[in-house]
PDB file of N, CA and C and ligand atoms in Angstrom:
ATOM      1  N   UNK A   1     -68.663  53.925  40.525  1.00  0.00           N
ATOM      2  CA  UNK A   1     -67.647  52.931  40.313  1.00  0.00           C
ATOM      3  C   UNK A   1     -67.721  52.392  38.887  1.00  0.00           C
ATOM      4  N   UNK A   2     -66.595  52.113  38.359  1.00  0.00           N
ATOM      5  CA  UNK A   2     -66.545  51.375  37.097  1.00  0.00           C
ATOM      6  C   UNK A   2     -65.600  50.204  37.278  1.00  0.00           C
ATOM      7  N   UNK A   3     -65.903  49.124  36.576  1.00  0.00           N
ATOM      8  CA  UNK A   3     -65.037  47.942  36.627  1.00  0.00           C
ATOM      9  C   UNK A   3     -64.496  47.682  35.220  1.00  0.00           C
ATOM     10  N   UNK A   4     -63.203  47.378  35.183  1.00  0.00           N
ATOM     11  CA  UNK A   4     -62.601  46.931  33.934  1.00  0.00           C
ATOM     12  C   UNK A   4     -62.635  45.426  33.926  1.00  0.00           C
ATOM     13  N   UNK A   5     -63.640  44.901  33.237  1.00  0.00           N
ATOM     14  CA  UNK A   5     -63.807  43.455  33.270  1.00  0.00           C
ATOM     15  C   UNK A   5     -62.716  42.658  32.565  1.00  0.00           C
ATOM     16  N   UNK A   6     -61.892  43.352  31.813  1.00  0.00           N
ATOM     17  CA  UNK A   6     -60.732  42.681  31.195  1.00  0.00           C
ATOM     18  C   UNK A   6     -59.678  42.387  32.259  1.00  0.00           C
ATOM     19  N   UNK A   7     -59.660  43.164  33.357  1.00  0.00           N
ATOM     20  CA  UNK A   7     -58.715  42.942  34.456  1.00  0.00           C
ATOM     21  C   UNK A   7     -59.281  42.041  35.535  1.00  0.00           C
ATOM     22  N   UNK A   8     -60.560  42.152  35.791  1.00  0.00           N
ATOM     23  CA  UNK A   8     -61.229  41.430  36.876  1.00  0.00           C
ATOM     24  C   UNK A   8     -61.135  39.914  36.670  1.00  0.00           C
ATOM     25  N   UNK A   9     -60.666  39.219  37.724  1.00  0.00           N
ATOM     26  CA  UNK A   9     -60.620  37.741  37.629  1.00  0.00           C
ATOM     27  C   UNK A   9     -61.779  37.087  38.377  1.00  0.00           C
ATOM     28  N   UNK A  10     -62.760  37.902  38.769  1.00  0.00           N
ATOM     29  CA  UNK A  10     -63.992  37.429  39.417  1.00  0.00           C
ATOM     30  C   UNK A  10     -63.693  36.698  40.701  1.00  0.00           C
ATOM     31  N   UNK A  11     -62.746  37.184  41.500  1.00  0.00           N
ATOM     32  CA  UNK A  11     -62.357  36.575  42.745  1.00  0.00           C
ATOM     33  C   UNK A  11     -63.424  36.718  43.844  1.00  0.00           C
ATOM     34  N   UNK A  12     -64.234  37.773  43.717  1.00  0.00           N
ATOM     35  CA  UNK A  12     -65.317  37.957  44.716  1.00  0.00           C
ATOM     36  C   UNK A  12     -64.900  38.747  45.954  1.00  0.00           C
ATOM     37  N   UNK A  13     -63.658  39.153  46.043  1.00  0.00           N
ATOM     38  CA  UNK A  13     -63.194  39.865  47.251  1.00  0.00           C
ATOM     39  C   UNK A  13     -63.964  41.138  47.431  1.00  0.00           C
ATOM     40  N   UNK A  14     -64.179  41.893  46.397  1.00  0.00           N
ATOM     41  CA  UNK A  14     -64.910  43.182  46.534  1.00  0.00           C
ATOM     42  C   UNK A  14     -66.332  42.970  46.970  1.00  0.00           C
ATOM     43  N   UNK A  15     -66.947  41.914  46.517  1.00  0.00           N
ATOM     44  CA  UNK A  15     -68.347  41.638  46.917  1.00  0.00           C
ATOM     45  C   UNK A  15     -68.435  41.433  48.422  1.00  0.00           C
ATOM     46  N   UNK A  16     -67.422  40.758  48.969  1.00  0.00           N
ATOM     47  CA  UNK A  16     -67.414  40.441  50.416  1.00  0.00           C
ATOM     48  C   UNK A  16     -67.252  41.703  51.265  1.00  0.00           C
ATOM     49  N   UNK A  17     -66.567  42.711  50.773  1.00  0.00           N
ATOM     50  CA  UNK A  17     -66.335  43.922  51.605  1.00  0.00           C
ATOM     51  C   UNK A  17     -67.347  44.985  51.361  1.00  0.00           C
ATOM     52  N   UNK A  18     -68.147  44.933  50.369  1.00  0.00           N
ATOM     53  CA  UNK A  18     -69.073  46.025  50.061  1.00  0.00           C
ATOM     54  C   UNK A  18     -70.162  46.112  51.143  1.00  0.00           C
ATOM     55  N   UNK A  19     -70.231  47.230  51.861  1.00  0.00           N
ATOM     56  CA  UNK A  19     -71.213  47.347  52.923  1.00  0.00           C
ATOM     57  C   UNK A  19     -72.637  47.557  52.400  1.00  0.00           C
ATOM     58  N   UNK A  20     -72.717  47.940  51.142  1.00  0.00           N
ATOM     59  CA  UNK A  20     -74.060  48.252  50.569  1.00  0.00           C
ATOM     60  C   UNK A  20     -74.627  47.121  49.706  1.00  0.00           C
ATOM     61  N   UNK A  21     -73.913  46.015  49.619  1.00  0.00           N
ATOM     62  CA  UNK A  21     -74.371  44.896  48.815  1.00  0.00           C
ATOM     63  C   UNK A  21     -74.616  45.355  47.366  1.00  0.00           C
ATOM     64  N   UNK A  22     -73.729  46.191  46.895  1.00  0.00           N
ATOM     65  CA  UNK A  22     -73.943  46.790  45.536  1.00  0.00           C
ATOM     66  C   UNK A  22     -73.219  46.043  44.429  1.00  0.00           C
ATOM     67  N   UNK A  23     -72.496  44.994  44.802  1.00  0.00           N
ATOM     68  CA  UNK A  23     -71.689  44.256  43.799  1.00  0.00           C
ATOM     69  C   UNK A  23     -72.201  42.826  43.679  1.00  0.00           C
ATOM     70  N   UNK A  24     -72.195  42.319  42.464  1.00  0.00           N
ATOM     71  CA  UNK A  24     -72.536  40.937  42.254  1.00  0.00           C
ATOM     72  C   UNK A  24     -71.834  40.429  41.003  1.00  0.00           C
ATOM     73  N   UNK A  25     -71.691  39.108  40.958  1.00  0.00           N
ATOM     74  CA  UNK A  25     -71.065  38.519  39.775  1.00  0.00           C
ATOM     75  C   UNK A  25     -72.133  37.762  38.982  1.00  0.00           C
ATOM     76  N   UNK A  26     -72.118  37.930  37.691  1.00  0.00           N
ATOM     77  CA  UNK A  26     -72.839  36.973  36.883  1.00  0.00           C
ATOM     78  C   UNK A  26     -71.797  36.072  36.236  1.00  0.00           C
ATOM     79  N   UNK A  27     -72.169  35.239  35.319  1.00  0.00           N
ATOM     80  CA  UNK A  27     -71.199  34.271  34.794  1.00  0.00           C
ATOM     81  C   UNK A  27     -70.107  34.908  33.946  1.00  0.00           C
ATOM     82  N   UNK A  28     -70.255  36.140  33.573  1.00  0.00           N
ATOM     83  CA  UNK A  28     -69.297  36.778  32.711  1.00  0.00           C
ATOM     84  C   UNK A  28     -68.573  38.003  33.303  1.00  0.00           C
ATOM     85  N   UNK A  29     -69.192  38.662  34.274  1.00  0.00           N
ATOM     86  CA  UNK A  29     -68.740  39.962  34.653  1.00  0.00           C
ATOM     87  C   UNK A  29     -69.169  40.376  36.082  1.00  0.00           C
ATOM     88  N   UNK A  30     -68.444  41.319  36.611  1.00  0.00           N
ATOM     89  CA  UNK A  30     -68.872  41.927  37.847  1.00  0.00           C
ATOM     90  C   UNK A  30     -69.872  43.029  37.537  1.00  0.00           C
ATOM     91  N   UNK A  31     -70.985  43.071  38.284  1.00  0.00           N
ATOM     92  CA  UNK A  31     -72.058  43.997  38.059  1.00  0.00           C
ATOM     93  C   UNK A  31     -72.095  44.968  39.239  1.00  0.00           C
ATOM     94  N   UNK A  32     -72.202  46.266  38.982  1.00  0.00           N
ATOM     95  CA  UNK A  32     -72.255  47.292  39.995  1.00  0.00           C
ATOM     96  C   UNK A  32     -73.675  47.902  39.996  1.00  0.00           C
ATOM     97  N   UNK A  33     -74.338  47.861  41.164  1.00  0.00           N
ATOM     98  CA  UNK A  33     -75.603  48.534  41.281  1.00  0.00           C
ATOM     99  C   UNK A  33     -75.342  50.001  41.683  1.00  0.00           C
ATOM    100  N   UNK A  34     -75.432  50.882  40.740  1.00  0.00           N
ATOM    101  CA  UNK A  34     -75.047  52.297  40.984  1.00  0.00           C
ATOM    102  C   UNK A  34     -76.048  52.997  41.896  1.00  0.00           C
ATOM    103  N   UNK A  35     -77.234  52.474  42.036  1.00  0.00           N
ATOM    104  CA  UNK A  35     -78.202  53.060  42.978  1.00  0.00           C
ATOM    105  C   UNK A  35     -77.838  52.768  44.412  1.00  0.00           C
ATOM    106  N   UNK A  36     -77.171  51.609  44.641  1.00  0.00           N
ATOM    107  CA  UNK A  36     -76.834  51.245  46.001  1.00  0.00           C
ATOM    108  C   UNK A  36     -75.435  51.757  46.402  1.00  0.00           C
ATOM    109  N   UNK A  37     -74.537  51.893  45.444  1.00  0.00           N
ATOM    110  CA  UNK A  37     -73.150  52.254  45.747  1.00  0.00           C
ATOM    111  C   UNK A  37     -73.058  53.687  46.313  1.00  0.00           C
ATOM    112  N   UNK A  38     -72.319  53.824  47.390  1.00  0.00           N
ATOM    113  CA  UNK A  38     -72.060  55.119  48.033  1.00  0.00           C
ATOM    114  C   UNK A  38     -70.649  55.658  47.745  1.00  0.00           C
ATOM    115  N   UNK A  39     -69.936  54.965  46.880  1.00  0.00           N
ATOM    116  CA  UNK A  39     -68.545  55.332  46.504  1.00  0.00           C
ATOM    117  C   UNK A  39     -67.644  55.426  47.738  1.00  0.00           C
ATOM    118  N   UNK A  40     -67.778  54.433  48.612  1.00  0.00           N
ATOM    119  CA  UNK A  40     -66.981  54.416  49.845  1.00  0.00           C
ATOM    120  C   UNK A  40     -65.549  54.015  49.585  1.00  0.00           C
ATOM    121  N   UNK A  41     -65.255  53.442  48.409  1.00  0.00           N
ATOM    122  CA  UNK A  41     -63.896  53.115  48.002  1.00  0.00           C
ATOM    123  C   UNK A  41     -63.367  51.820  48.585  1.00  0.00           C
ATOM    124  N   UNK A  42     -64.079  51.142  49.412  1.00  0.00           N
ATOM    125  CA  UNK A  42     -63.575  49.899  50.025  1.00  0.00           C
ATOM    126  C   UNK A  42     -63.210  48.897  48.956  1.00  0.00           C
ATOM    127  N   UNK A  43     -64.059  48.742  47.937  1.00  0.00           N
ATOM    128  CA  UNK A  43     -63.822  47.759  46.914  1.00  0.00           C
ATOM    129  C   UNK A  43     -62.610  48.157  46.055  1.00  0.00           C
ATOM    130  N   UNK A  44     -62.484  49.443  45.781  1.00  0.00           N
ATOM    131  CA  UNK A  44     -61.332  49.938  44.985  1.00  0.00           C
ATOM    132  C   UNK A  44     -60.050  49.602  45.687  1.00  0.00           C
ATOM    133  N   UNK A  45     -60.011  49.846  46.986  1.00  0.00           N
ATOM    134  CA  UNK A  45     -58.809  49.686  47.790  1.00  0.00           C
ATOM    135  C   UNK A  45     -58.443  48.217  48.011  1.00  0.00           C
ATOM    136  N   UNK A  46     -59.418  47.334  47.931  1.00  0.00           N
ATOM    137  CA  UNK A  46     -59.118  45.911  48.233  1.00  0.00           C
ATOM    138  C   UNK A  46     -58.898  45.050  46.984  1.00  0.00           C
ATOM    139  N   UNK A  47     -59.335  45.536  45.839  1.00  0.00           N
ATOM    140  CA  UNK A  47     -59.187  44.695  44.648  1.00  0.00           C
ATOM    141  C   UNK A  47     -57.712  44.371  44.325  1.00  0.00           C
ATOM    142  N   UNK A  48     -57.382  43.106  44.276  1.00  0.00           N
ATOM    143  CA  UNK A  48     -55.983  42.732  44.122  1.00  0.00           C
ATOM    144  C   UNK A  48     -55.393  43.023  42.691  1.00  0.00           C
ATOM    145  N   UNK A  49     -56.280  43.247  41.748  1.00  0.00           N
ATOM    146  CA  UNK A  49     -55.793  43.531  40.372  1.00  0.00           C
ATOM    147  C   UNK A  49     -56.188  44.950  39.879  1.00  0.00           C
ATOM    148  N   UNK A  50     -56.652  45.772  40.793  1.00  0.00           N
ATOM    149  CA  UNK A  50     -56.977  47.169  40.481  1.00  0.00           C
ATOM    150  C   UNK A  50     -57.924  47.304  39.326  1.00  0.00           C
ATOM    151  N   UNK A  51     -58.975  46.504  39.364  1.00  0.00           N
ATOM    152  CA  UNK A  51     -59.943  46.497  38.281  1.00  0.00           C
ATOM    153  C   UNK A  51     -61.055  47.498  38.518  1.00  0.00           C
ATOM    154  N   UNK A  52     -61.136  48.072  39.717  1.00  0.00           N
ATOM    155  CA  UNK A  52     -62.231  49.014  40.040  1.00  0.00           C
ATOM    156  C   UNK A  52     -61.641  50.417  40.124  1.00  0.00           C
ATOM    157  N   UNK A  53     -62.429  51.366  39.636  1.00  0.00           N
ATOM    158  CA  UNK A  53     -62.012  52.769  39.727  1.00  0.00           C
ATOM    159  C   UNK A  53     -63.263  53.604  40.034  1.00  0.00           C
ATOM    160  N   UNK A  54     -63.028  54.732  40.694  1.00  0.00           N
ATOM    161  CA  UNK A  54     -64.110  55.684  40.855  1.00  0.00           C
ATOM    162  C   UNK A  54     -64.406  56.340  39.528  1.00  0.00           C
ATOM    163  N   UNK A  55     -65.707  56.487  39.230  1.00  0.00           N
ATOM    164  CA  UNK A  55     -66.100  57.155  37.991  1.00  0.00           C
ATOM    165  C   UNK A  55     -65.659  58.615  38.004  1.00  0.00           C
ATOM    166  N   UNK A  56     -65.256  59.124  36.912  1.00  0.00           N
ATOM    167  CA  UNK A  56     -64.851  60.536  36.833  1.00  0.00           C
ATOM    168  C   UNK A  56     -66.061  61.435  36.747  1.00  0.00           C
TER     169      UNK A  56
HETATM  170  S1  SF4 B 101     -67.524  51.825  46.530  1.00  0.00           S
HETATM  171 FE1  SF4 B 101     -68.277  50.922  48.443  1.00  0.00          FE
HETATM  172  S2  SF4 B 101     -70.517  50.906  48.216  1.00  0.00           S
HETATM  173 FE2  SF4 B 101     -69.620  51.180  46.172  1.00  0.00          FE
HETATM  174  S3  SF4 B 101     -69.467  49.130  45.321  1.00  0.00           S
HETATM  175 FE3  SF4 B 101     -67.494  49.613  46.260  1.00  0.00          FE
HETATM  176  S4  SF4 B 101     -67.587  48.821  48.357  1.00  0.00           S
HETATM  177 FE4  SF4 B 101     -69.677  48.899  47.561  1.00  0.00          FE
HETATM  178  S1  SF4 B 102     -61.911  42.260  43.839  1.00  0.00           S
HETATM  179 FE1  SF4 B 102     -61.295  42.948  41.798  1.00  0.00          FE
HETATM  180  S2  SF4 B 102     -60.738  41.081  40.708  1.00  0.00           S
HETATM  181 FE2  SF4 B 102     -61.932  40.484  42.493  1.00  0.00          FE
HETATM  182  S3  SF4 B 102     -64.074  40.352  41.747  1.00  0.00           S
HETATM  183 FE3  SF4 B 102     -63.760  42.421  42.608  1.00  0.00          FE
HETATM  184  S4  SF4 B 102     -63.142  43.670  40.791  1.00  0.00           S
HETATM  185 FE4  SF4 B 102     -62.861  41.522  40.241  1.00  0.00          FE
END
């Protein structure tokens, strides 16, 4: 997963749906733990501003 932090408004919606607890917010940005992420796409599909994408 990659996040475009210029689009992300830090709403926290993706954090709530992530089954792997791979997402967290610090004071400036959404952080993705790539070791935990299984690329299930739940966060990509739920983000209201399309800030998340699967890595190529
Ligand atoms: S793709 Fe799935 S496992 Fe990875 S961060 Fe998003 S919700 Fe979590
Ligand atoms: S759902 Fe989208 S806008 Fe909200 S915190 Fe996650 S990446 Fe940012």
